[in-house]
Backbone as a chain_set.jsonl record, in Angstrom:
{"seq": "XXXXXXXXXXXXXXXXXXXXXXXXXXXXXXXXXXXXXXXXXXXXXXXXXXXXXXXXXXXXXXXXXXXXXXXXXXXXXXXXXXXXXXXXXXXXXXXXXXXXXXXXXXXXXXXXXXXXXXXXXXXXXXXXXXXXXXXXXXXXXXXXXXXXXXXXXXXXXXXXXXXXXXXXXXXXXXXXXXXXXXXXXXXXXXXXXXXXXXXXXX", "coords": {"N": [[17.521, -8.445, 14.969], [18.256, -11.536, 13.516], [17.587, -13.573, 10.611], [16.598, -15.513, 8.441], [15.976, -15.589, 4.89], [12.657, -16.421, 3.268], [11.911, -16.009, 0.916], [12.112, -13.947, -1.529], [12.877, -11.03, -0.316], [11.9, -7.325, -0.769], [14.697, -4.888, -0.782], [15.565, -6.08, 1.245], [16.847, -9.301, 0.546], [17.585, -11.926, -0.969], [15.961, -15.778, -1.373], [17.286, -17.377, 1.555], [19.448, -15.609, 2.149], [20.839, -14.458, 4.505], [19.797, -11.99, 6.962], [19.889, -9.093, 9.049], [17.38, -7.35, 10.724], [15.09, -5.141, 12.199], [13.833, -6.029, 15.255], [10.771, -5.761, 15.307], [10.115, -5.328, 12.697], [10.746, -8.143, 11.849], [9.173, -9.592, 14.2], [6.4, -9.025, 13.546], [5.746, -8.899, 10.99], [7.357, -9.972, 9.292], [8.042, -12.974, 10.243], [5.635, -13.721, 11.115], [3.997, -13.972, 8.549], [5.323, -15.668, 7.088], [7.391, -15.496, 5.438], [10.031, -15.392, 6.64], [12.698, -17.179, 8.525], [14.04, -17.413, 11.968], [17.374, -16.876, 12.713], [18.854, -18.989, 13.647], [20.717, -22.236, 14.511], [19.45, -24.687, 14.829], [17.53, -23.876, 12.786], [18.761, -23.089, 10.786], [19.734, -25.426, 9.821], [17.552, -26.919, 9.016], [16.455, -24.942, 7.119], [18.439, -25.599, 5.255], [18.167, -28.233, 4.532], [15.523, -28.353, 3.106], [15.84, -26.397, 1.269], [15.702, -26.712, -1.96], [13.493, -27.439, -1.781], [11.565, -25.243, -1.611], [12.887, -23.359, -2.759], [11.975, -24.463, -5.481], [9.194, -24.037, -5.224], [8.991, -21.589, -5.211], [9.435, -20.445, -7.659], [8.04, -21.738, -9.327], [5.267, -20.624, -8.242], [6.542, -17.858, -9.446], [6.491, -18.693, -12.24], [3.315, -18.339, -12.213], [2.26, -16.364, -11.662], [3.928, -14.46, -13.673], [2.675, -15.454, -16.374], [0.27, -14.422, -15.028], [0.925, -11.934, -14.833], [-0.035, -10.584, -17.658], [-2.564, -10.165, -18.179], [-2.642, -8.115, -16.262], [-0.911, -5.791, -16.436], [-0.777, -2.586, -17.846], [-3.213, -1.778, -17.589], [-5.814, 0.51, -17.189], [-7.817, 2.296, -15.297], [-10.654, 3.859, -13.96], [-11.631, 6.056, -11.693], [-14.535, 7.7, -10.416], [-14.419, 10.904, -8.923], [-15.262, 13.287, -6.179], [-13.95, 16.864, -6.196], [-12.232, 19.72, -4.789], [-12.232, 23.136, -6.534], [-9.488, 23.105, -6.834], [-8.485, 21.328, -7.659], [-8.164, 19.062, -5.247], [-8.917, 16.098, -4.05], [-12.112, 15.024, -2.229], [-11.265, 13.745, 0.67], [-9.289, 10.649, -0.097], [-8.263, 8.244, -2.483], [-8.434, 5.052, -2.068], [-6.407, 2.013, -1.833], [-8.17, -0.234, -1.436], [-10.248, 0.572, -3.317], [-8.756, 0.731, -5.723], [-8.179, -1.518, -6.394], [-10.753, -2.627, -6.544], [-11.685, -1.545, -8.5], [-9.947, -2.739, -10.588], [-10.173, -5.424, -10.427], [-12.497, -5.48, -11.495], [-12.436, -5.14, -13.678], [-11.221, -7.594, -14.659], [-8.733, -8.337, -13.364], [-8.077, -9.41, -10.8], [-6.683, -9.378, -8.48], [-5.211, -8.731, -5.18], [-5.413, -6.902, -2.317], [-2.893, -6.743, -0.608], [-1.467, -6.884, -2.424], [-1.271, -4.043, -3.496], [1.302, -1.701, -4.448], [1.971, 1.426, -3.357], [3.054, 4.172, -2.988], [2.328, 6.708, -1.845], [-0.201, 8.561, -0.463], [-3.332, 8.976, -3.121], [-4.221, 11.759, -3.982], [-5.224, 13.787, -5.13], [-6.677, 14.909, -8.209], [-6.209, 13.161, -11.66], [-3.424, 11.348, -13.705], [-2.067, 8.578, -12.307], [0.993, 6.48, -11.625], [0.311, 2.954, -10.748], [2.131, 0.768, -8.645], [1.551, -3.091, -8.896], [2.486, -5.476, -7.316], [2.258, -9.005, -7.974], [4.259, -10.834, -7.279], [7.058, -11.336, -5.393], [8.916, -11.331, -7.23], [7.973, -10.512, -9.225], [6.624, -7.432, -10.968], [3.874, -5.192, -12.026], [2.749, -2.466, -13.524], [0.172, -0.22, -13.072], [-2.083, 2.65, -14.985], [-4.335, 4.553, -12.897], [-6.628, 6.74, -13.195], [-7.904, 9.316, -11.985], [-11.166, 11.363, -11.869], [-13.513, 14.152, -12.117], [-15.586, 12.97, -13.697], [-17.153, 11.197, -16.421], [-16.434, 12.297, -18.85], [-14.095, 14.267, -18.351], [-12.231, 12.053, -17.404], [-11.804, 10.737, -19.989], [-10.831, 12.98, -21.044], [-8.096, 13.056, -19.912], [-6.985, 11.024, -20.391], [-6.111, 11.201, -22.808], [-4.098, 12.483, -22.537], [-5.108, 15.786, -21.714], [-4.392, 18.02, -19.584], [-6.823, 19.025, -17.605], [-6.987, 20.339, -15.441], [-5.738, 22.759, -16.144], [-6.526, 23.391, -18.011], [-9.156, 23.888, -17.463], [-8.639, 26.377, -15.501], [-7.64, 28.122, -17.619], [-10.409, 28.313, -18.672], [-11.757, 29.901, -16.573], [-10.491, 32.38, -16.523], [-10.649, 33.525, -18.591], [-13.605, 34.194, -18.896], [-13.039, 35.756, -17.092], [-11.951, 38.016, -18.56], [-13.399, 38.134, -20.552], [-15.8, 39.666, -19.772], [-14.738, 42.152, -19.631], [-14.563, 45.596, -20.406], [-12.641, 47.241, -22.682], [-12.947, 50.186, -23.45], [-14.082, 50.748, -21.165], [-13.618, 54.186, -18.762], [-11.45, 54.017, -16.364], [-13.387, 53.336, -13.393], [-15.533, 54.098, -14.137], [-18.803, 54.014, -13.936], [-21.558, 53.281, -16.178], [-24.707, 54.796, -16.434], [-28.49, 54.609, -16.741], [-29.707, 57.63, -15.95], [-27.18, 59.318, -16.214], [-27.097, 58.933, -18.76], [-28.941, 60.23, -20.136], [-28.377, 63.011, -19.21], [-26.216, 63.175, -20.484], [-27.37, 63.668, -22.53], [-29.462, 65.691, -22.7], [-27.704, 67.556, -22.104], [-26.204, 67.948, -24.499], [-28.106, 68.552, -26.0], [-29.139, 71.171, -25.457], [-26.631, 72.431, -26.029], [-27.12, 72.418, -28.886]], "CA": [[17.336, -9.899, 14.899], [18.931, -12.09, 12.442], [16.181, -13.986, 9.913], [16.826, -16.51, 6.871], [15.107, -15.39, 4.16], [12.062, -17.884, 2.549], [11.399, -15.64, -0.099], [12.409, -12.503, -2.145], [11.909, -9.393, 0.279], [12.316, -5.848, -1.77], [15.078, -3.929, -0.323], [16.502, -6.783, 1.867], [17.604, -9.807, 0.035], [16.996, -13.061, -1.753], [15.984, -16.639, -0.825], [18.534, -17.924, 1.731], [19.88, -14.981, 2.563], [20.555, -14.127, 6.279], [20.057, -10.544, 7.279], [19.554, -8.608, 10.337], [16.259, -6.483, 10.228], [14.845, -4.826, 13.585], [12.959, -6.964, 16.018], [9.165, -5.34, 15.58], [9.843, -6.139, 11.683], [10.455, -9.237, 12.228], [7.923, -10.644, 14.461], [5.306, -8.704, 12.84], [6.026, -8.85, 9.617], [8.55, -11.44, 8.55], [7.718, -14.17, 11.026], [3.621, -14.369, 10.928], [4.18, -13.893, 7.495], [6.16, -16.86, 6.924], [8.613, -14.912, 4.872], [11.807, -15.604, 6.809], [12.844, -17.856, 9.928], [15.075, -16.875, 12.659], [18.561, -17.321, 12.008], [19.55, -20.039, 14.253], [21.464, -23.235, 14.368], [17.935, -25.664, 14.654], [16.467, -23.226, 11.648], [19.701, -23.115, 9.607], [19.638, -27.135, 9.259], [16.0, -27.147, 8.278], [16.215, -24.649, 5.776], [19.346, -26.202, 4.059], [17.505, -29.596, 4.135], [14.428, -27.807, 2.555], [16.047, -25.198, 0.211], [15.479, -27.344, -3.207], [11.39, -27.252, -2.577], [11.569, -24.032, -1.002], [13.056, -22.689, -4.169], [10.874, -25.171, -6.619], [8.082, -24.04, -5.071], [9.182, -20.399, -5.409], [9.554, -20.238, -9.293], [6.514, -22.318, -9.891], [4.647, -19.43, -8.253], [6.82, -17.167, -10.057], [5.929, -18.56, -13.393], [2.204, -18.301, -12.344], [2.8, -14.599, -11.164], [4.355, -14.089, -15.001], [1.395, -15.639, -16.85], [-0.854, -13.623, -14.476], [0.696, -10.483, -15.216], [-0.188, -10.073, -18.972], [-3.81, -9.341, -17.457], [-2.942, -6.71, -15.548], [0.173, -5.331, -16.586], [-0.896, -1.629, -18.453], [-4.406, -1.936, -17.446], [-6.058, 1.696, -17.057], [-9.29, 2.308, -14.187], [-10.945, 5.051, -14.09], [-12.313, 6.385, -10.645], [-14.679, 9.47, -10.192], [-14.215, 11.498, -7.627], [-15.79, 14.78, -6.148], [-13.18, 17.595, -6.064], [-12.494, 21.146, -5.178], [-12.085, 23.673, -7.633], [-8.184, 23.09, -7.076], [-8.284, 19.718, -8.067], [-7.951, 18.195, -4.321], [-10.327, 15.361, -3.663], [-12.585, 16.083, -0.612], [-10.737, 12.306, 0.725], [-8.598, 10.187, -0.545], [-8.126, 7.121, -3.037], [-7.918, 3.898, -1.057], [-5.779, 0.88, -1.813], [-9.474, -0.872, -2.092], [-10.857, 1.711, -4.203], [-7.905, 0.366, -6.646], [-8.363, -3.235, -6.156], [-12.448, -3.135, -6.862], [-11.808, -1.826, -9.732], [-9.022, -3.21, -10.96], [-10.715, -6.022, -10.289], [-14.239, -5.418, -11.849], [-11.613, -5.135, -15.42], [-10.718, -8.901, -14.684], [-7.241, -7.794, -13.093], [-7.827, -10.65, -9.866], [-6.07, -8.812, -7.144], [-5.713, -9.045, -3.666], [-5.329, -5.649, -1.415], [-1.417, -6.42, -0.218], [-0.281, -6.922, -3.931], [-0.683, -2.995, -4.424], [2.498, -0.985, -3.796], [0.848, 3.11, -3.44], [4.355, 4.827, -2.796], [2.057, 7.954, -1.405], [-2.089, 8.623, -1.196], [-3.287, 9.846, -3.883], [-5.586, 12.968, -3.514], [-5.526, 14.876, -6.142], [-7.045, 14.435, -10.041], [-5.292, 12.995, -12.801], [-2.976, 9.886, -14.097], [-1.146, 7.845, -11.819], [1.152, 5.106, -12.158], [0.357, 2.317, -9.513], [3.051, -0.865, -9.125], [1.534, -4.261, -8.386], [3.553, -6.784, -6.988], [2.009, -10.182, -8.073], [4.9, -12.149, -6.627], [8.239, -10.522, -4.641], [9.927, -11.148, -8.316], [7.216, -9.931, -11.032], [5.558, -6.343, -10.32], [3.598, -4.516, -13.1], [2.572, -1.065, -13.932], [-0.897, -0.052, -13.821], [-2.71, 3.591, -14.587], [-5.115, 5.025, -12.174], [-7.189, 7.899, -13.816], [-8.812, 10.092, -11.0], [-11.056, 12.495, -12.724], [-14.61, 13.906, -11.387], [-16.236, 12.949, -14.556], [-16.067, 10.093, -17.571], [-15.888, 12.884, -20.159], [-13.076, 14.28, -18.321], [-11.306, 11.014, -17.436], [-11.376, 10.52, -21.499], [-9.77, 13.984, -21.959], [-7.339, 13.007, -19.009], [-6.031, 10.226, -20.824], [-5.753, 11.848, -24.178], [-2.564, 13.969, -22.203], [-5.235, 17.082, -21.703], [-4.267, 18.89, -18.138], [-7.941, 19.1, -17.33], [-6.905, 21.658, -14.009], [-4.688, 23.497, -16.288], [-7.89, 23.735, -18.974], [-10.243, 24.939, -16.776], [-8.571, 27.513, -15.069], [-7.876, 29.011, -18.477], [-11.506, 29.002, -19.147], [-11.866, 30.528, -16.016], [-9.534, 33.565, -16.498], [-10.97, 33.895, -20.184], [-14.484, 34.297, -18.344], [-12.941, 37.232, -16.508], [-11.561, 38.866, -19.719], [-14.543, 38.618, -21.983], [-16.844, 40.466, -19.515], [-14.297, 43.353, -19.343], [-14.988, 46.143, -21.147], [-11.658, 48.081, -22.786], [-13.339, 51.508, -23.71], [-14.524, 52.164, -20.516], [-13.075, 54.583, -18.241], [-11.412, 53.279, -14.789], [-13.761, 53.259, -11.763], [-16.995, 54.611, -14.099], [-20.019, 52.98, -14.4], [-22.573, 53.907, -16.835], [-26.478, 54.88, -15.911], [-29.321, 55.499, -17.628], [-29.649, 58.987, -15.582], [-26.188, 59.704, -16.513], [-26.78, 58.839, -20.29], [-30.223, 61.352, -20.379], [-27.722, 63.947, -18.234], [-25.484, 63.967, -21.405], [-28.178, 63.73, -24.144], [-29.942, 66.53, -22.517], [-26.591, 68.29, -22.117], [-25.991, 67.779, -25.707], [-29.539, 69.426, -26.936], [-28.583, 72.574, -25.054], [-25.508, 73.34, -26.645], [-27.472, 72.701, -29.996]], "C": [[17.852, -10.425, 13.548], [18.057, -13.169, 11.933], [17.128, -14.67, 8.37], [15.719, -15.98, 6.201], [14.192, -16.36, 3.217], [11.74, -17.136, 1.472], [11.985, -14.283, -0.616], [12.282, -11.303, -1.156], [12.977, -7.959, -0.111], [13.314, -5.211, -0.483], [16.449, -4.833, 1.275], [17.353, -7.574, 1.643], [17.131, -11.037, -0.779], [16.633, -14.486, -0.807], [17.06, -17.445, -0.378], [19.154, -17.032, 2.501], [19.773, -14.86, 4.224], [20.928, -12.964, 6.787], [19.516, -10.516, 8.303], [18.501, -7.416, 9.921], [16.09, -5.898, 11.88], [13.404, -5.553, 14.031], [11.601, -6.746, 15.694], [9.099, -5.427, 13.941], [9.667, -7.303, 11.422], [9.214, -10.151, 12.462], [6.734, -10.171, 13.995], [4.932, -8.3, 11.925], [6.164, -9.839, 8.959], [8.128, -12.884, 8.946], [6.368, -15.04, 10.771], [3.61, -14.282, 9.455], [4.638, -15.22, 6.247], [6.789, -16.205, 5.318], [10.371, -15.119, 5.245], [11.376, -16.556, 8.223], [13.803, -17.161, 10.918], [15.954, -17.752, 12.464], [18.972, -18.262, 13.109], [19.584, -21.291, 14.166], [20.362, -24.341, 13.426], [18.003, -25.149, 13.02], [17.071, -23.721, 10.595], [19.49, -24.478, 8.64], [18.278, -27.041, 8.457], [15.589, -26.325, 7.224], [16.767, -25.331, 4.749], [18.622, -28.152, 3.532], [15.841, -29.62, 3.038], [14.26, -26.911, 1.249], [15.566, -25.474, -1.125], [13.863, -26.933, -3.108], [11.192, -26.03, -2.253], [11.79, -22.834, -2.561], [11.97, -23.206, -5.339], [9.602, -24.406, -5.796], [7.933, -22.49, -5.515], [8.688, -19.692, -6.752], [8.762, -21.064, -9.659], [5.367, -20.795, -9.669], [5.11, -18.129, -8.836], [6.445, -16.635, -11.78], [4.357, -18.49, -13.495], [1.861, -16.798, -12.355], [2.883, -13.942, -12.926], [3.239, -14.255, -15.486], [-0.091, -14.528, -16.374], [-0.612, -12.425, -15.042], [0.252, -9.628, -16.321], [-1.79, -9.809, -19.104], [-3.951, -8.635, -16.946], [-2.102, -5.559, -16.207], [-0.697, -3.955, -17.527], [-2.621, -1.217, -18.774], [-4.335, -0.388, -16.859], [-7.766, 1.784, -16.393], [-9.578, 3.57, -14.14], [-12.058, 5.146, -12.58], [-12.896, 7.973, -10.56], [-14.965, 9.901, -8.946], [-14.832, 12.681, -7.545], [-14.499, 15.812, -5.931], [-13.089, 19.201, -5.567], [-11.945, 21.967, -6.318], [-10.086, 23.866, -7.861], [-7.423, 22.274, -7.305], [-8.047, 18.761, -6.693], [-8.865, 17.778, -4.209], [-10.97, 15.644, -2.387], [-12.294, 13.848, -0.177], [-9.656, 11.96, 0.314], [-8.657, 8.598, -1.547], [-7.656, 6.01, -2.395], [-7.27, 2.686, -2.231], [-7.149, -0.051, -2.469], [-10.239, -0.545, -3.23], [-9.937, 0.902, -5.502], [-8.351, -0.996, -6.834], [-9.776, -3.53, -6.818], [-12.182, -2.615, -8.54], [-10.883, -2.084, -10.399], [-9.884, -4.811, -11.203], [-12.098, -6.875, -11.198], [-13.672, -5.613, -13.092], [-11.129, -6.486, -15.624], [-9.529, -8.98, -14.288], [-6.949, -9.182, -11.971], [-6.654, -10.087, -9.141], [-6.027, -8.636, -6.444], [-5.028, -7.369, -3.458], [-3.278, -5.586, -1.434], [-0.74, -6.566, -1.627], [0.099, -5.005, -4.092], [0.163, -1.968, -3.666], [1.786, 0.903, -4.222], [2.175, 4.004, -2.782], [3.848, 6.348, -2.113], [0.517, 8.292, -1.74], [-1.991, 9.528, -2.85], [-4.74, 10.723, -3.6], [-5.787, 13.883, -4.069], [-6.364, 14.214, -7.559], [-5.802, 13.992, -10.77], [-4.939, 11.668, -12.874], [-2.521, 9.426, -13.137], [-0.601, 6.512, -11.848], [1.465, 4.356, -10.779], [1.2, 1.21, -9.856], [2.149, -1.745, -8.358], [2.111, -5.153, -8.431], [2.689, -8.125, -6.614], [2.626, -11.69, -7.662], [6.234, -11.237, -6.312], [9.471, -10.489, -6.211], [9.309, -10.462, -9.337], [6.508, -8.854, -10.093], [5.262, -5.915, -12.083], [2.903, -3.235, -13.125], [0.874, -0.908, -14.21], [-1.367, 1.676, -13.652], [-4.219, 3.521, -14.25], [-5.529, 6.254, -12.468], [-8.197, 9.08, -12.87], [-9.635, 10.88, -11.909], [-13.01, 12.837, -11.662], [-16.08, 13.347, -12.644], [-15.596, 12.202, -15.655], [-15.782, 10.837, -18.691], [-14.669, 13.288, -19.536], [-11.834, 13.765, -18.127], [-11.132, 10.647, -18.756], [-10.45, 11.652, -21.632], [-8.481, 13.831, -20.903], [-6.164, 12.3, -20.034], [-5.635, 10.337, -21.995], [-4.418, 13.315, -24.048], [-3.348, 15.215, -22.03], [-4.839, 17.207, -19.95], [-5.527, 19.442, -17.843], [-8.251, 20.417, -16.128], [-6.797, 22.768, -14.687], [-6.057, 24.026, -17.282], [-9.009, 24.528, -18.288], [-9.955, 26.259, -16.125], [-8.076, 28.526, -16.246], [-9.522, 29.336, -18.946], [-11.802, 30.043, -18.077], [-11.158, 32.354, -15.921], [-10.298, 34.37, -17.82], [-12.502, 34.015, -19.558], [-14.587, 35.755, -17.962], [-12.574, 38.571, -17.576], [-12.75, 39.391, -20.645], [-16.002, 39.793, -21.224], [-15.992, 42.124, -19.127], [-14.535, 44.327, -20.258], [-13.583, 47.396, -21.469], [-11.463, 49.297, -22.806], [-13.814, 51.96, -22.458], [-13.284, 52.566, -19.454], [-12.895, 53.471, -16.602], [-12.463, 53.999, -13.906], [-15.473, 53.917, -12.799], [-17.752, 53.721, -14.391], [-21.24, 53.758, -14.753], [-23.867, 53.76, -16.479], [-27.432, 55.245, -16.495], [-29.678, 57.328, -17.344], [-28.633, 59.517, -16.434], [-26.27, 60.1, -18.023], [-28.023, 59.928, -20.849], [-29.63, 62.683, -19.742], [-27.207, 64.522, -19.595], [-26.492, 63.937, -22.838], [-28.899, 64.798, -23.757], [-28.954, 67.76, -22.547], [-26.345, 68.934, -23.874], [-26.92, 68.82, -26.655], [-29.335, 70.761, -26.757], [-27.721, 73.431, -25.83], [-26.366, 73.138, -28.009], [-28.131, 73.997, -30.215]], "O": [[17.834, -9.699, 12.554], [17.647, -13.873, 12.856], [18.008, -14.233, 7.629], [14.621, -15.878, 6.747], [14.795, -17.079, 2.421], [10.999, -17.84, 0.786], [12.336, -13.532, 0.294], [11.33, -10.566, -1.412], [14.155, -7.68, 0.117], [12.832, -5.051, 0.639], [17.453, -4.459, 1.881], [18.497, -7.371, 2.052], [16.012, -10.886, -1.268], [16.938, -14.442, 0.385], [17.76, -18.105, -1.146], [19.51, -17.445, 3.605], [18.813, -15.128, 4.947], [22.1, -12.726, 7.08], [18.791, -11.41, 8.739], [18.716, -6.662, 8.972], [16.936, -6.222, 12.713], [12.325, -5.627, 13.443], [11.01, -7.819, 15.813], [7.934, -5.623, 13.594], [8.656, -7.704, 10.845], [8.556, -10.918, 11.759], [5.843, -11.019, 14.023], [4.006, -7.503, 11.77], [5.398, -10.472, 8.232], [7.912, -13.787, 8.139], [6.086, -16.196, 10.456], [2.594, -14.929, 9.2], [4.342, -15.482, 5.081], [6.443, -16.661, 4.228], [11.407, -15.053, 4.584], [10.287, -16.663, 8.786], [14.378, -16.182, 10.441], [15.797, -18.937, 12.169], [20.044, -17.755, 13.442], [18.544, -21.794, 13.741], [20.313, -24.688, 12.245], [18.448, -25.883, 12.137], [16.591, -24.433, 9.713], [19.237, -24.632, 7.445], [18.218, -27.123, 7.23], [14.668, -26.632, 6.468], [16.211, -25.677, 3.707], [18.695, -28.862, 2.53], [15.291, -30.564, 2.471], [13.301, -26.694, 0.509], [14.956, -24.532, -1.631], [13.176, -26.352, -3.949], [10.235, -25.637, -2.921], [11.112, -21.952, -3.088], [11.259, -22.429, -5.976], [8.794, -24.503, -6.72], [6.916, -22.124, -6.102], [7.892, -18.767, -6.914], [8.862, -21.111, -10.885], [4.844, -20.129, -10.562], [4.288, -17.213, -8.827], [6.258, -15.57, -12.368], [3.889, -18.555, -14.632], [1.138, -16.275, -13.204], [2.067, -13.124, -13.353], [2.454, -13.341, -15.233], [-1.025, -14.078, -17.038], [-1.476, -11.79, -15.646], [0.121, -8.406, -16.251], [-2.218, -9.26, -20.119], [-5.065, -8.132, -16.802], [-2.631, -4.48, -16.473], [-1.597, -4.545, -18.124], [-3.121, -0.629, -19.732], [-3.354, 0.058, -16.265], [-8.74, 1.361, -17.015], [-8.689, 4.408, -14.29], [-13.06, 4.444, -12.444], [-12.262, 9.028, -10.597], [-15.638, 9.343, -8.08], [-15.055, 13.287, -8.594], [-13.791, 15.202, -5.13], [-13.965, 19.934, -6.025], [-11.154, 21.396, -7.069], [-9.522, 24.525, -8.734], [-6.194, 22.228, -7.265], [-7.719, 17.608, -6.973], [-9.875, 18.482, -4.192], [-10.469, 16.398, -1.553], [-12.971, 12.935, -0.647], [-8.806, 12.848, 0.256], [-9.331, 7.757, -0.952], [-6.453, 5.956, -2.138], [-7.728, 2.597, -3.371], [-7.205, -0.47, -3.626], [-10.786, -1.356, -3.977], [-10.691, 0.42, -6.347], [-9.06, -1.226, -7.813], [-9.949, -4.519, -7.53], [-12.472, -3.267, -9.543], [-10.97, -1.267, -11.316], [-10.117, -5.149, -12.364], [-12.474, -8.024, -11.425], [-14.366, -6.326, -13.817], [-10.597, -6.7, -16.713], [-8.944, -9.873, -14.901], [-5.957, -9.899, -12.098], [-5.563, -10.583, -9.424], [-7.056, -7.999, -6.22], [-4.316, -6.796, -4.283], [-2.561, -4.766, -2.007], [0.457, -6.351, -1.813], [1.15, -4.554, -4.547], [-0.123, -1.479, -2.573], [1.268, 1.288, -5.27], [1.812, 4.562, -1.746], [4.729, 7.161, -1.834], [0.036, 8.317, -2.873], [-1.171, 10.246, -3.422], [-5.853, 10.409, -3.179], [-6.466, 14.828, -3.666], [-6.533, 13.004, -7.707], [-4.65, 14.362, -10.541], [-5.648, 10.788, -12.386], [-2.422, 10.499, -12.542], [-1.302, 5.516, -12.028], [2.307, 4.678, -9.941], [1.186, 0.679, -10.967], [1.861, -1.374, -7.22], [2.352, -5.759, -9.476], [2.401, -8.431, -5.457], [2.186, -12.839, -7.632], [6.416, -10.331, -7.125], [10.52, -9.848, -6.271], [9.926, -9.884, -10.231], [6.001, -9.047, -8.988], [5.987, -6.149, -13.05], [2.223, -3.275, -12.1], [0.324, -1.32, -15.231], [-1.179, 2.198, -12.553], [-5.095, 2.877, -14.827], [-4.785, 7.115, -12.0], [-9.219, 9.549, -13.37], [-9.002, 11.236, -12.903], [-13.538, 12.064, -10.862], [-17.28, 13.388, -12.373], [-14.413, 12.21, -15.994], [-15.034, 10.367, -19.548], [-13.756, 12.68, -20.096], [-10.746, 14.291, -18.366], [-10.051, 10.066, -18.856], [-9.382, 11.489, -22.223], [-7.665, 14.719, -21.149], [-5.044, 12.689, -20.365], [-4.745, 9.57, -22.365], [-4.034, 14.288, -24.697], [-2.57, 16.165, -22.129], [-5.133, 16.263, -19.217], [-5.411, 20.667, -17.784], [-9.236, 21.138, -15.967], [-7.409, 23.772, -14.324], [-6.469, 25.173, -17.111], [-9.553, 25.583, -18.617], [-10.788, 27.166, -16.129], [-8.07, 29.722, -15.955], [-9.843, 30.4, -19.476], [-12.118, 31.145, -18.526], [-11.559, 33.256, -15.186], [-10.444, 35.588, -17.928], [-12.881, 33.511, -20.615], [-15.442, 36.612, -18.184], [-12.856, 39.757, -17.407], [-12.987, 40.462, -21.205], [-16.842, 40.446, -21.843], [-16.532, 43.034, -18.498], [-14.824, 43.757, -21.311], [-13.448, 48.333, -20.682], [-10.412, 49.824, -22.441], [-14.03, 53.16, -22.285], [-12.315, 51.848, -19.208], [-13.637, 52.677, -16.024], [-12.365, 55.213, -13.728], [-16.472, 54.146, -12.117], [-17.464, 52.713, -15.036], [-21.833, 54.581, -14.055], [-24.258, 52.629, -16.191], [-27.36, 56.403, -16.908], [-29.858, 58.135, -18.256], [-29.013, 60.177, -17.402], [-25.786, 61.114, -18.527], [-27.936, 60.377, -21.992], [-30.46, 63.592, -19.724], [-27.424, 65.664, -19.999], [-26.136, 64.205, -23.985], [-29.268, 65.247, -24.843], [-29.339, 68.853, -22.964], [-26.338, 70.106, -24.25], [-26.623, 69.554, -27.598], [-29.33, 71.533, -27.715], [-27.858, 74.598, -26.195], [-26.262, 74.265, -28.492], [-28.504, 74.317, -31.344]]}, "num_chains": 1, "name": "protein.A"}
């Protein structure tokens, strides 16, 4: 289907533009959306008679979009999560989950602003884009961690996975014992076997 564009859309084109998208984008997307019109004759006229406020109205909300973003823009949330010991969450981080607290920091964000390029389901930093207007997006981190001491050492660059499973390894080391023989294990019988042994030969 062929669609006039009323607004910026990522990846397609600018205001004005007239691209061909596939039909089930379109009407349930583009259309109810009031993002684009269909490209025909009627439409054409009524955009070009419209384009001036269409645009003014555009870059008014653009410069509100701008102003907005210097509230969100490099804003850092911290969500705790339960995990297994391999850092996968038992779940996933929702879209809302972002938003509430994003939110709760004075951020003022609606659900469809945030762009999530892939769940997230593991621990650690991530960098989320919000798109405040189809021209201004900004950068925010998302701190998974299961705990606020370790969401502090998260964001201080420690590898919190990578930390623990060295304590864990260093756990297994310190209860090893270098002097003894492979496969023996010492007994008090054993140790009165050779101290009695011992008296003998004296």
């Amino acid at each position: 289907m062929d669609i006039i564009l009323l607004e910026r859309v990522e990846k397609l084109g600018n205001i004005g533009d007239v691209v061909s998208v596939k039909d089930g984008f379109a009407r349930n997307y583009l259309l109810p959306n009031k993002k684009a019109l269909r490209a025909n004759d009627a439409n054409k006229k009524v955009f070009e008679a419209n384009r001036a406020k269409i645009e003014a109205e555009n870059a008014e909300k653009r410069s509100a979009a701008e102003q907005h973003s210097s509230s969100v823009e490099g804003k850092q949330v911290v969500l705790i999560r339960a995990s297994s010991n391999s850092g996968q969450l038992y779940g996933s981080v929702s879209v809302r989950d972002i938003v509430e607290a994003l939110n709760a920091d004075g951020a003022d964000v609606a659900k469809q602003m945030i762009v999530l390029e892939r769940p997230i389901k593991t621990l650690g930093i991530f960098d989320v884009r919000v798109s405040l207007h189809p021209e201004v997006s900004v950068n925010v981190k998302v701190n998974v961690a299961r705990s606020p001491d370790e969401a502090e050492l998260q964001s201080q660059g420690v590898d919190v996975m990578a930390a623990m499973f060295e304590q864990d390894t260093a756990g297994f080391t310190e209860a090893y014992d270098p002097n003894a023989e492979p496969g023996e294990i010492v007994t008090e019988e054993a140790e009165e076997a050779a101290a009695a042994e011992g008296e003998e030969q004296a």
